[in-house]
């Protein structure tokens, strides 16, 4: 017991270790001691009829480790102690010596088996397994059988919204890469009203008993750091030797480049990148970031790789040479989804698909087959480009066709970061247009846009109208909507200044740059402009007409208005030719056909049913096709 006593004296005074409170600590002292060494009196009780035996521990102290029986129903209970509640920070640490077998071996478990309400630390086929209730997380690394090893799991609710996947897993003091997860986005809210903490078996009691030897099982009400975990594991960590590679050292402006950490020595646990350009877009703390450079030039890249033993820098001078792009004009991105995710603008900012999503396509609002994207509704299935979007308080417009029955937030376009004024998201929230600016939102008086039919949205922002989120204009189906005041469900829109960050994340389509929102339905003709479209230009985009490179409508000799009609549709040509008017429903059926021997008319369409129609007008050699809504 001498070695263990020295360790205890070195690490804590009372029940505080590394500044964190020890809630329970089981050292399994000499000859079957099940008392709680934390001083909190949470002594373990034997469950089952088999004799509990004790063996030599990892510090060679005899009869100072618990030898769990290989049988269901044989475990230990901390009677009266129900674990860390809700989303409280926590650490579970233990020394383990596994015997062969493939079942889940529970180290510590509490809560109930419901979404987010359980917390189990287990070993499954050598991998650390953390269960959150209908969710699980596995380490990539494994723990060998038949020898002592230290394992630990930490959870900090401030990491990634308190999701299960934010848990950190350690083997012998080394932070592990996540191997896989199931419902890893589940937010932890652990139940402590039902079951007492179990050691050696899961609270849902399905035979996931521990198989092997356990020692120094500790529960902390705080998330220990990498250095503190390494100290518990008794390992000496030296600084890594930083190094990295890149997928392409000669990209063009806006092209995505993959950086890969190639550091050697003891594994790094954190990474800090300097991409050589303040406006480079990419996660500067990721291990393997994806980066794009918006401006041509030569850039020096620096990686600082760190762990509990220190840090090291790798500097590569003029490593990335970015060539000028070829795009021109205000149309910055345009996704028609005509059987692909390519960008139809001059910039060529094609979307890249992430996750397991395989894009599929359906008929668009004009009944053209395979001409609209069918989204998955899954957050991990990002559609992303190396283009970050419109930054700072610059003018912009986002337009899109959408179809959804979703009752939550259905994001169409998202860029920036989730901080006041730093984000710009266009979405539909339970059938209502919603623009998010980072800790702020703006809605309109429209409702029912989640009716499973096609609708068009256009959002414009002109800083000359004011710099607040509330100064955005929102058009639905070609018509300007009424913005909701902050007294409604909008908030902070009248005070938050648009100052979108474009140095961190890439523009996403069908998902957000934050949280877990994803569009569930179909999208088509998604565009982003670097100017604020006028009402007439929005109407032209709504009618799928092309805007010139300066953002102006191409000259047309034919006018059709309004786009929302109840009785009269006005048709006018600048020539003296007769007008030919054809009206088609969305099934492609001709419902009105007229020839008018003059260059202007008001066509009575009151007999048409409510819905979307295509109006084709010819005047001499000129022709125009416009979509209108019969109200």
Coordinates of C-alpha atoms in Angstrom, one line a residue:
X1 CA 0.0 0.0 0.0
X2 CA 3.0 2.3 0.3
X3 CA 3.1 3.3 -3.4
X4 CA -0.6 4.1 -3.5
X5 CA -0.4 6.2 -0.3
X6 CA 2.4 8.3 -1.8
X7 CA 0.2 8.9 -4.9
X8 CA -2.7 10.0 -2.8
X9 CA -0.6 12.4 -0.8
X10 CA 0.9 13.9 -3.9
X11 CA -2.3 14.5 -5.8
X12 CA -4.9 15.9 -3.4
X13 CA -5.7 17.4 -0.1
X14 CA -9.2 16.6 1.2
X15 CA -11.5 16.0 -1.8
X16 CA -9.9 18.5 -4.3
X17 CA -7.6 17.2 -7.0
X18 CA -6.3 19.5 -9.8
X19 CA -8.9 22.0 -8.7
X20 CA -11.7 19.5 -9.3
X21 CA -13.9 17.9 -6.6
X22 CA -13.7 14.2 -6.2
X23 CA -17.2 12.9 -5.9
X24 CA -16.2 9.2 -5.3
X25 CA -12.9 7.3 -5.3
X26 CA -12.6 3.6 -5.0
X27 CA -9.0 2.4 -4.3
X28 CA -10.1 -1.2 -3.3
X29 CA -7.4 -1.0 -0.5
X30 CA -6.2 -4.1 1.3
X31 CA -8.3 -7.3 1.3
X32 CA -11.7 -6.2 -0.1
X33 CA -12.0 -2.6 1.0
X34 CA -15.0 -1.0 -0.8
X35 CA -15.1 2.3 1.1
X36 CA -15.1 5.7 -0.7
X37 CA -11.6 7.3 -0.4
X38 CA -13.1 10.7 -1.3
X39 CA -14.4 11.2 2.2
X40 CA -18.0 11.5 0.9
X41 CA -19.0 8.2 2.5
X42 CA -20.3 6.6 -0.8
X43 CA -19.3 3.1 0.1
X44 CA -19.9 0.3 -2.5
X45 CA -22.2 -2.6 -1.9
X46 CA -21.7 -6.0 -3.5
X47 CA -24.5 -7.3 -5.7
X48 CA -24.9 -10.9 -6.6
X49 CA -23.9 -14.1 -4.8
X50 CA -20.4 -14.7 -6.2
X51 CA -17.5 -14.1 -3.9
X52 CA -15.7 -10.9 -4.8
X53 CA -11.9 -11.4 -4.9
X54 CA -9.1 -8.9 -4.8
X55 CA -5.7 -9.1 -6.6
X56 CA -2.4 -7.3 -6.9
X57 CA -2.9 -3.8 -8.4
X58 CA -1.1 -1.8 -11.0
X59 CA 1.4 -0.5 -8.4
X60 CA 2.2 -4.1 -7.2
X61 CA 0.2 -3.7 -4.0
X62 CA -1.3 -7.1 -3.1
X63 CA -5.1 -7.5 -2.7
X64 CA -5.6 -3.9 -3.8
X65 CA -7.6 -4.2 -7.0
X66 CA -11.1 -5.5 -7.5
X67 CA -11.3 -8.8 -9.6
X68 CA -14.8 -8.6 -11.2
X69 CA -16.6 -11.9 -11.7
X70 CA -17.5 -13.0 -15.2
X71 CA -21.2 -13.2 -14.6
X72 CA -24.3 -11.2 -15.1
X73 CA -25.7 -9.6 -11.9
X74 CA -22.3 -9.4 -10.2
X75 CA -21.4 -5.8 -9.7
X76 CA -21.0 -3.0 -7.1
X77 CA -23.4 -0.2 -6.2
X78 CA -22.7 3.2 -4.6
X79 CA -25.9 3.1 -2.5
X80 CA -27.4 6.6 -2.3
X81 CA -25.1 8.2 -4.8
X82 CA -26.6 8.8 -8.2
X83 CA -23.7 10.5 -10.1
X84 CA -23.3 13.9 -11.9
X85 CA -26.6 15.4 -12.9
X86 CA -27.8 17.1 -16.0
X87 CA -25.0 18.5 -18.2
X88 CA -22.6 18.9 -15.3
X89 CA -18.9 18.7 -16.1
X90 CA -17.4 15.3 -15.2
X91 CA -14.4 12.9 -15.4
X92 CA -14.4 9.1 -14.9
X93 CA -11.0 7.6 -14.6
X94 CA -9.8 4.1 -13.8
X95 CA -7.0 1.6 -14.0
X96 CA -8.1 -1.6 -15.9
X97 CA -6.7 -5.0 -16.7
X98 CA -9.0 -6.7 -19.2
X99 CA -9.6 -10.4 -19.8
X100 CA -10.4 -11.7 -23.2
X101 CA -14.0 -11.3 -24.4
X102 CA -16.2 -9.2 -26.7
X103 CA -19.0 -8.0 -24.4
X104 CA -19.3 -4.4 -23.3
X105 CA -17.3 -4.1 -20.0
X106 CA -18.9 -1.4 -17.8
X107 CA -16.5 0.6 -15.6
X108 CA -19.0 3.1 -14.2
X109 CA -22.7 3.8 -15.1
X110 CA -25.6 6.0 -13.9
X111 CA -28.8 7.6 -15.1
X112 CA -31.6 6.0 -17.2
X113 CA -31.5 4.5 -20.7
X114 CA -33.3 7.4 -22.4
X115 CA -32.0 10.0 -24.9
X116 CA -29.2 12.1 -23.2
X117 CA -30.2 10.8 -19.7
X118 CA -27.5 8.2 -19.1
X119 CA -23.7 8.2 -18.7
X120 CA -21.9 5.0 -19.1
X121 CA -18.1 4.5 -19.4
X122 CA -17.3 1.1 -20.9
X123 CA -14.8 -0.9 -22.9
X124 CA -16.1 -2.6 -26.0
X125 CA -13.6 -4.9 -27.9
X126 CA -10.8 -2.8 -26.4
X127 CA -12.2 0.5 -27.4
X128 CA -13.5 3.1 -24.9
X129 CA -17.3 3.3 -25.3
X130 CA -19.3 6.2 -23.8
X131 CA -23.1 5.9 -23.8
X132 CA -25.5 8.8 -23.4
X133 CA -28.8 7.0 -23.7
X134 CA -29.8 6.0 -27.2
X135 CA -26.4 7.3 -28.3
X136 CA -22.8 6.1 -28.1
X137 CA -19.2 7.2 -28.8
X138 CA -16.2 5.0 -29.5
X139 CA -12.5 5.7 -29.4
X140 CA -10.3 4.8 -32.4
X141 CA -7.6 3.4 -30.2
X142 CA -7.8 0.2 -28.2
X143 CA -6.7 -1.1 -24.8
X144 CA -4.7 -4.4 -24.9
X145 CA -5.9 -7.4 -22.8
X146 CA -4.0 -8.9 -19.9
X147 CA -2.0 -5.9 -18.7
X148 CA -2.8 -2.8 -16.7
X149 CA -3.7 0.4 -18.5
X150 CA -5.2 3.8 -17.5
X151 CA -8.4 5.0 -19.1
X152 CA -10.4 8.3 -18.6
X153 CA -13.4 10.1 -20.1
X154 CA -14.1 13.8 -19.6
X155 CA -17.1 15.9 -20.4
X156 CA -17.3 19.7 -20.5
X157 CA -20.7 21.2 -21.4
X158 CA -19.0 24.2 -22.9
X159 CA -17.6 22.1 -25.7
X160 CA -19.8 21.9 -28.8
X161 CA -23.1 22.6 -27.0
X162 CA -22.7 19.7 -24.5
X163 CA -23.2 17.0 -27.1
X164 CA -22.1 13.4 -26.3
X165 CA -19.5 13.6 -29.1
X166 CA -17.7 16.4 -27.2
X167 CA -16.5 13.9 -24.6
X168 CA -12.8 13.3 -24.6
X169 CA -11.4 9.8 -24.2
X170 CA -7.9 8.9 -23.0
X171 CA -5.8 5.7 -23.0
X172 CA -2.7 5.7 -20.9
X173 CA -2.8 9.5 -20.7
X174 CA -3.1 10.0 -24.5
X175 CA -6.1 11.8 -26.0
X176 CA -7.8 9.5 -28.4
X177 CA -9.3 10.2 -31.8
X178 CA -13.0 9.5 -32.1
X179 CA -13.6 6.2 -33.9
X180 CA -17.3 6.5 -34.6
X181 CA -20.5 7.7 -32.9
X182 CA -24.2 6.9 -33.0
X183 CA -26.4 9.9 -32.4
X184 CA -23.3 11.8 -31.1
X185 CA -25.2 15.0 -31.4
X186 CA -27.4 14.0 -28.4
X187 CA -27.1 16.7 -25.7
X188 CA -26.3 15.2 -22.3
X189 CA -28.9 15.8 -19.5
X190 CA -28.1 12.9 -17.2
X191 CA -30.9 11.6 -14.9
X192 CA -30.0 11.4 -11.2
X193 CA -33.5 10.7 -9.8
X194 CA -33.6 7.0 -10.5
X195 CA -30.6 4.7 -10.2
X196 CA -27.5 4.6 -8.0
X197 CA -24.1 4.6 -9.6
X198 CA -22.9 1.1 -10.6
X199 CA -19.4 0.0 -10.9
X200 CA -18.9 -3.1 -13.1
X201 CA -22.4 -3.2 -14.8
X202 CA -24.7 -0.8 -16.8
X203 CA -27.8 0.6 -15.1
X204 CA -30.0 -0.9 -17.8
X205 CA -28.7 -4.3 -16.7
X206 CA -28.4 -6.2 -20.0
X207 CA -25.3 -8.2 -19.0
X208 CA -22.7 -5.6 -19.8
X209 CA -20.7 -6.6 -16.7
X210 CA -17.0 -5.9 -16.3
X211 CA -14.6 -8.7 -17.2
X212 CA -11.2 -8.3 -15.6
X213 CA -9.6 -6.2 -12.8
X214 CA -10.3 -2.7 -11.7
X215 CA -8.5 -0.2 -9.6
X216 CA -8.7 3.5 -8.6
X217 CA -12.1 4.2 -10.1
X218 CA -12.7 7.9 -9.7
X219 CA -15.6 10.2 -10.5
X220 CA -14.8 14.0 -10.6
X221 CA -17.3 16.8 -10.9
X222 CA -15.2 18.6 -13.4
X223 CA -13.4 18.0 -16.7
X224 CA -9.7 17.3 -16.1
X225 CA -7.2 18.7 -18.6
X226 CA -4.9 16.7 -20.9
X227 CA -2.0 17.3 -18.5
X228 CA -4.0 16.2 -15.5
X229 CA -5.0 13.0 -17.2
X230 CA -1.4 12.3 -18.1
X231 CA -0.4 12.8 -14.4
X232 CA -3.1 10.3 -13.3
X233 CA -1.8 7.8 -15.9
X234 CA 1.7 8.3 -14.6
X235 CA 3.2 9.0 -18.0
X236 CA 5.8 11.6 -19.0
X237 CA 4.8 13.3 -22.2
X238 CA 7.3 15.1 -24.4
X239 CA 6.5 17.8 -27.0
X240 CA 5.6 16.6 -30.5
X241 CA 7.8 17.4 -33.5
X242 CA 5.5 19.6 -35.7
X243 CA 5.2 18.9 -39.4
X244 CA 2.4 19.0 -42.0
X245 CA 1.6 18.5 -45.7
X246 CA -1.0 20.0 -48.0
X247 CA -3.1 18.5 -50.9
X248 CA -2.3 21.3 -53.3
X249 CA 0.4 24.0 -52.9
X250 CA -0.8 25.9 -56.0
X251 CA -4.5 26.5 -55.7
X252 CA -6.6 29.2 -57.4
X253 CA -8.5 31.8 -55.5
X254 CA -11.4 30.2 -53.5
X255 CA -10.2 26.7 -54.1
X256 CA -10.3 24.4 -51.1
X257 CA -7.0 23.0 -49.9
X258 CA -6.6 20.1 -47.3
X259 CA -3.9 20.5 -44.7
X260 CA -2.7 17.3 -42.9
X261 CA -0.9 17.2 -39.6
X262 CA 2.1 15.0 -40.0
X263 CA 3.7 15.7 -36.6
X264 CA 5.8 13.0 -35.0
X265 CA 6.9 12.1 -31.5
X266 CA 4.4 12.0 -28.7
X267 CA 0.9 12.7 -30.1
X268 CA -0.2 16.3 -30.3
X269 CA -3.4 17.2 -28.5
X270 CA -3.9 20.7 -29.9
X271 CA -3.0 22.5 -33.1
X272 CA -2.7 26.2 -34.0
X273 CA -2.3 27.3 -37.6
X274 CA -1.2 30.5 -39.2
X275 CA -2.2 30.3 -42.8
X276 CA -0.2 33.4 -43.7
X277 CA -3.2 35.5 -44.6
X278 CA -5.7 37.2 -42.3
X279 CA -8.5 36.6 -44.8
X280 CA -7.8 32.9 -45.4
X281 CA -10.8 30.8 -44.5
X282 CA -10.4 27.7 -42.3
X283 CA -10.5 26.4 -38.8
X284 CA -7.2 27.6 -37.2
X285 CA -7.4 25.0 -34.4
X286 CA -8.4 21.9 -36.3
X287 CA -5.9 19.0 -36.7
X288 CA -6.5 18.7 -40.4
X289 CA -8.2 21.9 -41.6
X290 CA -9.6 22.6 -45.0
X291 CA -8.6 26.1 -46.1
X292 CA -9.2 28.5 -49.0
X293 CA -7.5 31.7 -49.9
X294 CA -9.6 34.5 -51.5
X295 CA -6.7 36.5 -52.7
X296 CA -3.8 35.6 -55.1
X297 CA -0.3 35.6 -53.6
X298 CA 2.4 33.5 -51.9
X299 CA 1.7 32.6 -48.3
X300 CA 3.9 31.3 -45.4
X301 CA 2.2 28.6 -43.3
X302 CA 3.0 27.9 -39.6
X303 CA 1.8 25.0 -37.5
X304 CA 2.2 24.9 -33.7
X305 CA 1.6 21.4 -32.4
X306 CA 1.2 21.0 -28.6
X307 CA 0.6 18.4 -25.9
X308 CA 1.1 18.1 -22.2
X309 CA 4.8 18.1 -22.7
X310 CA 5.1 21.4 -24.6
X311 CA 4.8 22.6 -28.2
X312 CA 6.8 22.9 -31.4
X313 CA 6.6 25.0 -34.6
X314 CA 6.9 24.1 -38.2
X315 CA 7.3 27.1 -40.6
X316 CA 7.1 26.7 -44.4
X317 CA 8.0 29.9 -46.2
X318 CA 6.0 30.8 -49.3
X319 CA 4.5 27.3 -49.1
X320 CA 1.2 28.2 -50.8
X321 CA 1.0 30.1 -54.1
X322 CA -2.5 31.2 -55.0
X323 CA -3.3 32.1 -58.5
X324 CA -6.0 34.6 -59.5
X325 CA -9.4 33.3 -60.3
X326 CA -11.3 33.9 -63.5
X327 CA -14.8 34.9 -62.2
X328 CA -16.4 38.3 -62.7
X329 CA -19.6 40.0 -61.7
X330 CA -21.9 40.2 -58.8
X331 CA -23.3 36.7 -59.1
X332 CA -20.9 35.0 -56.7
X333 CA -22.5 31.5 -56.6
X334 CA -25.4 29.9 -58.5
X335 CA -26.5 26.3 -57.9
X336 CA -29.2 25.1 -60.4
X337 CA -28.9 21.4 -59.2
X338 CA -29.5 20.2 -62.7
X339 CA -28.3 16.7 -61.8
X340 CA -25.2 18.0 -60.1
X341 CA -23.9 20.4 -57.4
X342 CA -21.9 22.6 -59.8
X343 CA -21.7 26.4 -59.6
X344 CA -23.2 28.0 -62.7
X345 CA -21.6 31.4 -61.9
X346 CA -18.4 32.5 -63.6
X347 CA -16.5 31.7 -60.4
X348 CA -16.9 27.9 -60.5
X349 CA -17.5 27.4 -56.8
X350 CA -18.8 23.9 -57.0
X351 CA -20.3 22.4 -53.9
X352 CA -18.5 19.5 -52.2
X353 CA -20.6 16.9 -50.4
X354 CA -19.6 15.7 -47.0
X355 CA -20.9 12.9 -44.7
X356 CA -22.6 9.8 -46.2
X357 CA -24.9 11.9 -48.4
X358 CA -25.3 10.9 -52.0
X359 CA -27.1 13.7 -53.8
X360 CA -30.4 12.8 -55.6
X361 CA -32.6 15.1 -57.7
X362 CA -36.3 15.6 -58.3
X363 CA -38.5 17.8 -60.5
X364 CA -38.2 21.5 -60.0
X365 CA -41.0 24.1 -59.7
X366 CA -41.4 24.0 -63.5
X367 CA -41.8 20.2 -63.5
X368 CA -38.4 19.7 -65.1
X369 CA -37.2 16.3 -64.1
X370 CA -33.9 15.9 -62.1
X371 CA -33.6 19.7 -61.8
X372 CA -33.8 20.2 -58.0
X373 CA -31.8 18.8 -55.1
X374 CA -33.5 16.4 -52.7
X375 CA -31.9 17.1 -49.4
X376 CA -31.3 14.6 -46.6
X377 CA -32.3 16.6 -43.5
X378 CA -29.1 15.3 -41.8
X379 CA -26.7 17.9 -40.4
X380 CA -23.6 15.8 -41.2
X381 CA -24.5 15.8 -44.9
X382 CA -23.0 19.3 -45.6
X383 CA -22.9 20.9 -49.0
X384 CA -19.9 23.2 -48.8
X385 CA -17.7 25.3 -51.0
X386 CA -14.3 27.0 -50.6
X387 CA -16.2 30.3 -50.9
X388 CA -16.9 31.9 -47.5
X389 CA -19.8 34.2 -48.5
X390 CA -20.1 38.0 -48.3
X391 CA -18.1 39.5 -45.4
X392 CA -18.3 42.4 -43.1
X393 CA -21.3 44.8 -43.7
X394 CA -21.2 44.5 -47.5
X395 CA -24.2 44.4 -49.7
X396 CA -25.6 41.0 -50.6
X397 CA -28.6 39.0 -51.8
X398 CA -29.5 35.4 -51.4
X399 CA -32.3 33.8 -53.5
X400 CA -33.6 30.3 -53.7
X401 CA -36.5 28.0 -54.6
X402 CA -37.5 25.6 -51.7
X403 CA -40.0 23.0 -50.8
X404 CA -40.4 21.6 -47.3
X405 CA -42.8 20.2 -44.7
X406 CA -40.3 20.7 -41.9
X407 CA -41.5 22.3 -38.6
X408 CA -38.1 23.3 -37.4
X409 CA -35.3 25.6 -38.7
X410 CA -34.7 24.6 -42.3
X411 CA -31.4 26.3 -43.4
X412 CA -31.0 27.3 -47.1
X413 CA -27.7 29.2 -47.0
X414 CA -25.4 29.8 -44.0
X415 CA -22.1 31.6 -43.6
X416 CA -20.0 33.2 -40.8
X417 CA -19.8 32.3 -37.1
X418 CA -22.4 32.2 -34.4
X419 CA -21.5 35.5 -32.7
X420 CA -23.3 38.9 -32.6
X421 CA -23.5 40.2 -36.1
X422 CA -21.0 37.7 -37.4
X423 CA -23.3 35.2 -39.1
X424 CA -25.7 35.4 -42.0
X425 CA -28.2 32.5 -42.4
X426 CA -31.3 32.3 -44.6
X427 CA -33.7 29.7 -43.5
X428 CA -37.4 28.7 -43.1
X429 CA -38.5 28.3 -39.5
X430 CA -41.7 26.2 -39.2
X431 CA -43.0 27.8 -42.4
X432 CA -41.8 31.4 -41.7
X433 CA -38.8 33.1 -43.3
X434 CA -36.0 33.5 -40.8
X435 CA -32.7 35.4 -41.2
X436 CA -30.1 34.9 -38.5
X437 CA -27.3 37.4 -37.8
X438 CA -25.6 35.7 -34.9
X439 CA -27.5 36.0 -31.5
X440 CA -30.2 37.7 -33.5
X441 CA -33.0 36.9 -35.9
X442 CA -35.5 38.5 -38.3
X443 CA -38.8 37.0 -39.4
X444 CA -41.6 38.1 -41.6
X445 CA -45.4 38.0 -41.4
X446 CA -45.5 35.1 -43.8
X447 CA -46.7 31.7 -42.6
X448 CA -47.4 28.3 -44.0
X449 CA -44.4 28.1 -46.4
X450 CA -43.8 24.5 -45.2
X451 CA -46.8 23.2 -47.1
X452 CA -44.8 20.8 -49.3
X453 CA -45.1 23.0 -52.4
X454 CA -42.5 25.2 -54.2
X455 CA -41.9 28.7 -52.9
X456 CA -39.2 31.3 -53.7
X457 CA -37.3 33.4 -51.2
X458 CA -35.0 36.4 -51.8
X459 CA -33.1 38.3 -49.1
X460 CA -31.3 41.5 -49.8
X461 CA -29.1 43.7 -47.6
X462 CA -28.0 47.2 -48.6
X463 CA -25.8 49.0 -46.0
X464 CA -27.1 52.3 -47.5
X465 CA -30.5 51.4 -46.0
X466 CA -28.9 50.9 -42.5
X467 CA -26.4 48.4 -41.1
X468 CA -28.8 46.4 -38.8
X469 CA -30.2 42.9 -39.5
X470 CA -33.7 44.6 -39.5
X471 CA -32.7 46.5 -42.6
X472 CA -32.7 43.3 -44.7
X473 CA -35.6 43.0 -47.2
X474 CA -37.3 39.6 -47.6
X475 CA -39.3 38.7 -50.7
X476 CA -41.5 35.6 -50.8
X477 CA -42.7 34.3 -54.2
X478 CA -41.5 37.6 -55.8
X479 CA -43.3 40.0 -53.5
X480 CA -41.8 42.1 -50.7
X481 CA -42.8 40.8 -47.2
X482 CA -43.4 42.8 -44.0
X483 CA -40.5 42.4 -41.5
X484 CA -41.6 41.5 -38.0
X485 CA -40.6 43.9 -35.2
X486 CA -38.4 42.6 -32.3
X487 CA -41.5 42.6 -30.1
X488 CA -42.6 39.5 -32.0
X489 CA -40.5 36.3 -32.4
X490 CA -37.7 38.2 -34.0
X491 CA -35.0 39.4 -31.6
X492 CA -32.1 41.8 -31.6
X493 CA -32.6 42.4 -35.3
X494 CA -33.0 46.1 -34.7
X495 CA -29.8 46.4 -32.7
X496 CA -27.3 43.9 -34.1
X497 CA -25.0 45.3 -36.8
X498 CA -24.3 43.0 -39.8
X499 CA -20.5 42.3 -39.7
X500 CA -20.3 38.8 -41.1
X501 CA -17.1 36.8 -40.3
X502 CA -15.6 35.1 -43.4
X503 CA -12.3 33.9 -42.0
X504 CA -13.4 30.8 -40.3
X505 CA -16.2 28.8 -42.1
X506 CA -17.1 28.1 -45.7
X507 CA -20.5 28.9 -47.0
X508 CA -22.9 26.0 -46.6
X509 CA -26.1 25.0 -48.5
X510 CA -28.8 23.1 -46.7
X511 CA -27.2 23.2 -43.3
X512 CA -25.8 25.8 -40.8
X513 CA -22.3 26.8 -39.8
X514 CA -23.4 26.2 -36.2
X515 CA -25.6 23.7 -34.2
X516 CA -27.3 20.8 -36.0
X517 CA -29.9 22.3 -38.3
X518 CA -30.3 20.8 -41.8
X519 CA -32.8 21.4 -44.6
X520 CA -35.4 18.7 -45.0
X521 CA -37.0 18.9 -48.4
X522 CA -35.8 20.1 -51.8
X523 CA -33.8 23.2 -53.0
X524 CA -33.3 24.7 -56.4
X525 CA -31.7 27.8 -58.1
X526 CA -29.8 28.9 -55.0
X527 CA -27.9 32.1 -55.7
X528 CA -25.7 34.6 -53.8
X529 CA -25.0 38.1 -55.2
X530 CA -22.5 40.7 -53.9
X531 CA -25.1 43.5 -54.3
X532 CA -28.6 44.2 -53.1
X533 CA -31.0 43.3 -55.8
X534 CA -33.8 45.7 -56.6
X535 CA -37.5 44.7 -56.5
X536 CA -37.4 44.4 -60.3
X537 CA -34.3 42.3 -60.2
X538 CA -35.8 40.0 -57.6
X539 CA -38.8 39.5 -59.9
X540 CA -36.5 38.6 -62.7
X541 CA -34.7 36.1 -60.6
X542 CA -38.0 34.7 -59.5
X543 CA -38.8 34.2 -63.1
X544 CA -35.5 32.5 -63.6
X545 CA -34.1 35.2 -65.9
X546 CA -30.4 35.9 -66.1
X547 CA -28.9 39.0 -64.5
X548 CA -26.0 40.7 -66.2
X549 CA -22.5 40.7 -64.7
X550 CA -23.3 44.1 -63.1
X551 CA -26.4 42.7 -61.5
X552 CA -28.8 44.5 -63.8
X553 CA -31.7 42.9 -65.6
X554 CA -31.0 42.2 -69.2
X555 CA -33.1 44.4 -71.5
X556 CA -36.5 42.9 -72.2
X557 CA -39.1 44.2 -74.6
X558 CA -41.9 42.4 -72.8
X559 CA -43.4 43.1 -69.3
X560 CA -45.7 40.8 -67.4
X561 CA -47.0 42.0 -64.0
X562 CA -47.8 41.6 -61.1
X563 CA -46.4 38.2 -60.2
X564 CA -49.2 37.7 -57.6
X565 CA -52.6 38.1 -59.2
X566 CA -56.2 37.7 -58.2
X567 CA -57.9 38.8 -61.4
X568 CA -56.0 40.9 -64.0
X569 CA -52.6 40.0 -65.4
X570 CA -51.0 42.9 -67.3
X571 CA -49.0 42.2 -70.4
X572 CA -47.1 44.9 -72.4
X573 CA -44.6 45.0 -75.2
X574 CA -42.4 47.8 -76.4
X575 CA -43.1 46.9 -80.0
X576 CA -46.2 47.4 -82.1
X577 CA -46.6 43.7 -82.7
X578 CA -49.6 41.6 -81.6
X579 CA -49.2 39.6 -78.4
X580 CA -49.5 35.9 -78.1
X581 CA -50.3 34.8 -74.6
X582 CA -50.1 31.2 -73.3
X583 CA -50.7 30.2 -69.7
X584 CA -49.7 26.7 -68.4
X585 CA -50.3 25.0 -65.1
X586 CA -47.6 23.2 -63.2
X587 CA -48.5 19.9 -65.0
X588 CA -47.6 21.6 -68.3
X589 CA -51.2 21.8 -69.4
X590 CA -52.2 24.8 -71.5
X591 CA -55.1 26.5 -69.7
X592 CA -55.3 29.9 -71.5
X593 CA -54.3 30.8 -75.1
X594 CA -55.0 34.1 -76.6
X595 CA -53.8 36.3 -79.5
X596 CA -54.3 40.1 -78.9
X597 CA -53.9 42.4 -81.9
X598 CA -52.3 45.1 -79.8
X599 CA -49.2 45.6 -77.7
X600 CA -50.9 45.9 -74.3
X601 CA -53.7 44.1 -72.5
X602 CA -55.1 43.2 -69.1
X603 CA -55.9 39.5 -69.2
X604 CA -58.7 38.2 -66.9
X605 CA -57.5 35.1 -65.1
X606 CA -60.1 35.0 -62.3
X607 CA -61.4 31.6 -63.5
X608 CA -58.0 29.9 -62.8
X609 CA -57.6 27.9 -59.6
X610 CA -55.2 29.1 -56.9
X611 CA -51.7 28.0 -57.6
X612 CA -48.5 28.6 -59.7
X613 CA -48.6 29.2 -63.4
X614 CA -46.2 29.8 -66.3
X615 CA -47.0 32.6 -68.6
X616 CA -45.4 32.7 -72.1
X617 CA -45.7 35.9 -74.1
X618 CA -44.5 36.4 -77.7
X619 CA -44.3 39.7 -79.6
X620 CA -42.8 39.3 -83.0
X621 CA -39.5 37.6 -82.6
X622 CA -39.3 38.5 -78.9
X623 CA -40.5 36.0 -76.2
X624 CA -40.7 36.0 -72.4
X625 CA -41.6 33.3 -69.9
X626 CA -42.7 34.4 -66.4
X627 CA -44.0 32.5 -63.3
X628 CA -47.1 34.0 -61.5
X629 CA -49.1 33.0 -58.5
X630 CA -52.9 33.0 -58.8
X631 CA -54.2 33.9 -55.3

